[in-house]
Amino acid sequence: QVQLIESGGGSVQPGSSLTLSCVGSGASGTYAMGWFRQAPGKEREFLAGISRPGTNTYYAQRVKGRFAISRNTASNTVRLRMNSLISDDTAVYFCAAGSLYSDSTSFYAWGRGTQVTVSA
């Protein structure tokens, strides 16, 4: 059973950067990993995914060029670096484990989420 714990959320001003981290246990290193977010009143949105060895990545169009996903397989950690944050980035961010890094429907293990709030 995979367990995922996110950290690094917080309140920042527009234009700021923030890095989220997710530590996994229970053989999380054998899975593709991804980041999702959910804003109030909206559906969960797939942002980025990374393959098990970390050699392949996927980004949703709306965050491509601003967000960067990375992983350290030795420490079972996956990170999401977020730059040039805007108010629309305000959401709860979730780490997830799955079978295919580019397919949002393949993710089936979730962390509890970390809140990111972007406001002036």
Short mmCIF file of C-alpha atoms in Angstrom, two decimals:
data_model
loop_
_atom_site.label_atom_id
_atom_site.label_comp_id
_atom_site.label_asym_id
_atom_site.label_seq_id
_atom_site.Cartn_x
_atom_site.Cartn_y
_atom_site.Cartn_z
CA GLN A 1 0.00 0.00 0.00
CA VAL A 2 1.38 3.37 -1.03
CA GLN A 3 1.30 6.25 1.43
CA LEU A 4 1.97 9.80 0.29
CA ILE A 5 2.49 12.91 2.38
CA GLU A 6 2.65 16.37 0.84
CA SER A 7 4.28 19.46 2.30
CA GLY A 8 5.42 22.92 1.26
CA GLY A 9 2.11 24.66 0.74
CA GLY A 10 1.44 28.13 2.04
CA SER A 11 0.29 31.65 1.30
CA VAL A 12 2.32 33.66 -1.19
CA GLN A 13 2.01 36.78 -3.28
CA PRO A 14 1.45 36.76 -7.04
CA GLY A 15 4.69 36.31 -8.92
CA SER A 16 6.24 34.22 -6.16
CA SER A 17 7.66 30.73 -6.37
CA LEU A 18 6.91 27.72 -4.23
CA THR A 19 8.15 24.15 -4.12
CA LEU A 20 5.88 21.32 -2.99
CA SER A 21 7.29 18.03 -1.79
CA CYS A 22 5.77 14.60 -1.50
CA VAL A 23 7.35 11.76 0.41
CA GLY A 24 6.19 8.28 -0.38
CA SER A 25 6.38 4.97 1.41
CA GLY A 26 5.25 1.46 0.70
CA ALA A 27 7.13 0.94 -2.57
CA SER A 28 6.13 4.33 -3.97
CA GLY A 29 9.37 4.27 -5.93
CA THR A 30 7.89 1.67 -8.25
CA TYR A 31 5.12 3.97 -9.44
CA ALA A 32 4.76 6.87 -11.79
CA MET A 33 4.06 10.01 -9.79
CA GLY A 34 1.97 13.07 -10.44
CA TRP A 35 0.61 16.30 -9.07
CA PHE A 36 -3.01 17.38 -9.18
CA ARG A 37 -4.88 20.30 -7.72
CA GLN A 38 -8.44 21.16 -6.85
CA ALA A 39 -9.78 24.65 -6.41
CA PRO A 40 -13.04 25.35 -4.56
CA GLY A 41 -16.01 24.46 -6.71
CA LYS A 42 -13.86 22.96 -9.47
CA GLU A 43 -12.89 19.47 -10.54
CA ARG A 44 -9.53 17.98 -9.74
CA GLU A 45 -6.98 19.00 -12.38
CA PHE A 46 -3.97 16.98 -13.54
CA LEU A 47 -0.89 19.23 -13.60
CA ALA A 48 2.21 17.13 -14.11
CA GLY A 49 3.48 13.57 -14.13
CA ILE A 50 6.85 11.88 -14.01
CA SER A 51 7.85 8.35 -14.93
CA ARG A 52 9.20 5.86 -12.42
CA PRO A 53 12.88 6.41 -13.32
CA GLY A 54 12.29 10.14 -13.69
CA THR A 55 13.29 10.29 -17.33
CA ASN A 56 9.93 11.31 -18.77
CA THR A 57 7.60 14.11 -17.75
CA TYR A 58 4.19 15.40 -18.72
CA TYR A 59 2.71 18.86 -18.13
CA ALA A 60 -0.74 20.26 -18.59
CA GLN A 61 -0.69 23.09 -21.08
CA ARG A 62 -1.73 25.72 -18.58
CA VAL A 63 1.30 25.11 -16.33
CA LYS A 64 3.89 24.18 -18.93
CA GLY A 65 6.91 26.45 -18.59
CA ARG A 66 5.94 27.60 -15.08
CA PHE A 67 5.88 24.34 -13.15
CA ALA A 68 8.54 21.64 -13.00
CA ILE A 69 8.21 18.14 -11.59
CA SER A 70 11.16 16.13 -10.38
CA ARG A 71 11.80 13.06 -8.27
CA ASN A 72 14.50 11.50 -6.20
CA THR A 73 14.02 7.77 -6.30
CA ALA A 74 16.57 7.16 -3.55
CA SER A 75 14.50 9.17 -1.07
CA ASN A 76 11.08 8.41 -2.58
CA THR A 77 10.46 12.12 -2.97
CA VAL A 78 8.72 13.97 -5.76
CA ARG A 79 8.67 17.75 -5.99
CA LEU A 80 6.72 20.37 -7.88
CA ARG A 81 8.48 23.66 -8.41
CA MET A 82 5.97 26.40 -9.17
CA ASN A 83 7.09 29.76 -10.57
CA SER A 84 5.28 32.98 -11.41
CA LEU A 85 2.30 32.03 -9.31
CA ILE A 86 -1.03 33.69 -10.01
CA SER A 87 -4.28 33.81 -8.10
CA ASP A 88 -5.74 31.06 -10.30
CA ASP A 89 -3.12 28.72 -8.87
CA THR A 90 -4.89 28.84 -5.51
CA ALA A 91 -5.99 25.30 -4.72
CA VAL A 92 -5.31 22.20 -2.69
CA TYR A 93 -2.44 20.33 -4.31
CA PHE A 94 -2.30 16.55 -4.24
CA CYS A 95 0.47 14.11 -4.87
CA ALA A 96 -0.50 10.84 -6.53
CA ALA A 97 0.97 7.50 -7.56
CA GLY A 98 -0.07 5.52 -10.59
CA SER A 99 0.95 3.40 -13.52
CA LEU A 100 1.38 5.88 -16.39
CA TYR A 101 2.87 9.33 -15.84
CA SER A 102 0.97 10.97 -18.72
CA ASP A 103 -2.47 9.50 -18.09
CA SER A 104 -4.47 11.20 -15.36
CA THR A 105 -6.81 8.22 -15.09
CA SER A 106 -3.97 5.88 -14.15
CA PHE A 107 -3.37 7.49 -10.76
CA TYR A 108 -5.03 5.71 -7.87
CA ALA A 109 -3.14 6.48 -4.65
CA TRP A 110 -3.43 9.96 -3.19
CA GLY A 111 -2.01 12.10 -0.46
CA ARG A 112 -4.21 14.32 1.69
CA GLY A 113 -3.14 17.49 -0.03
CA THR A 114 -1.48 20.77 0.84
CA GLN A 115 -3.08 24.19 0.48
CA VAL A 116 -1.55 26.83 -1.77
CA THR A 117 -3.00 30.32 -1.64
CA VAL A 118 -1.86 33.09 -3.96
CA SER A 119 -3.06 36.56 -3.07
CA ALA A 120 -1.74 40.12 -2.93
#
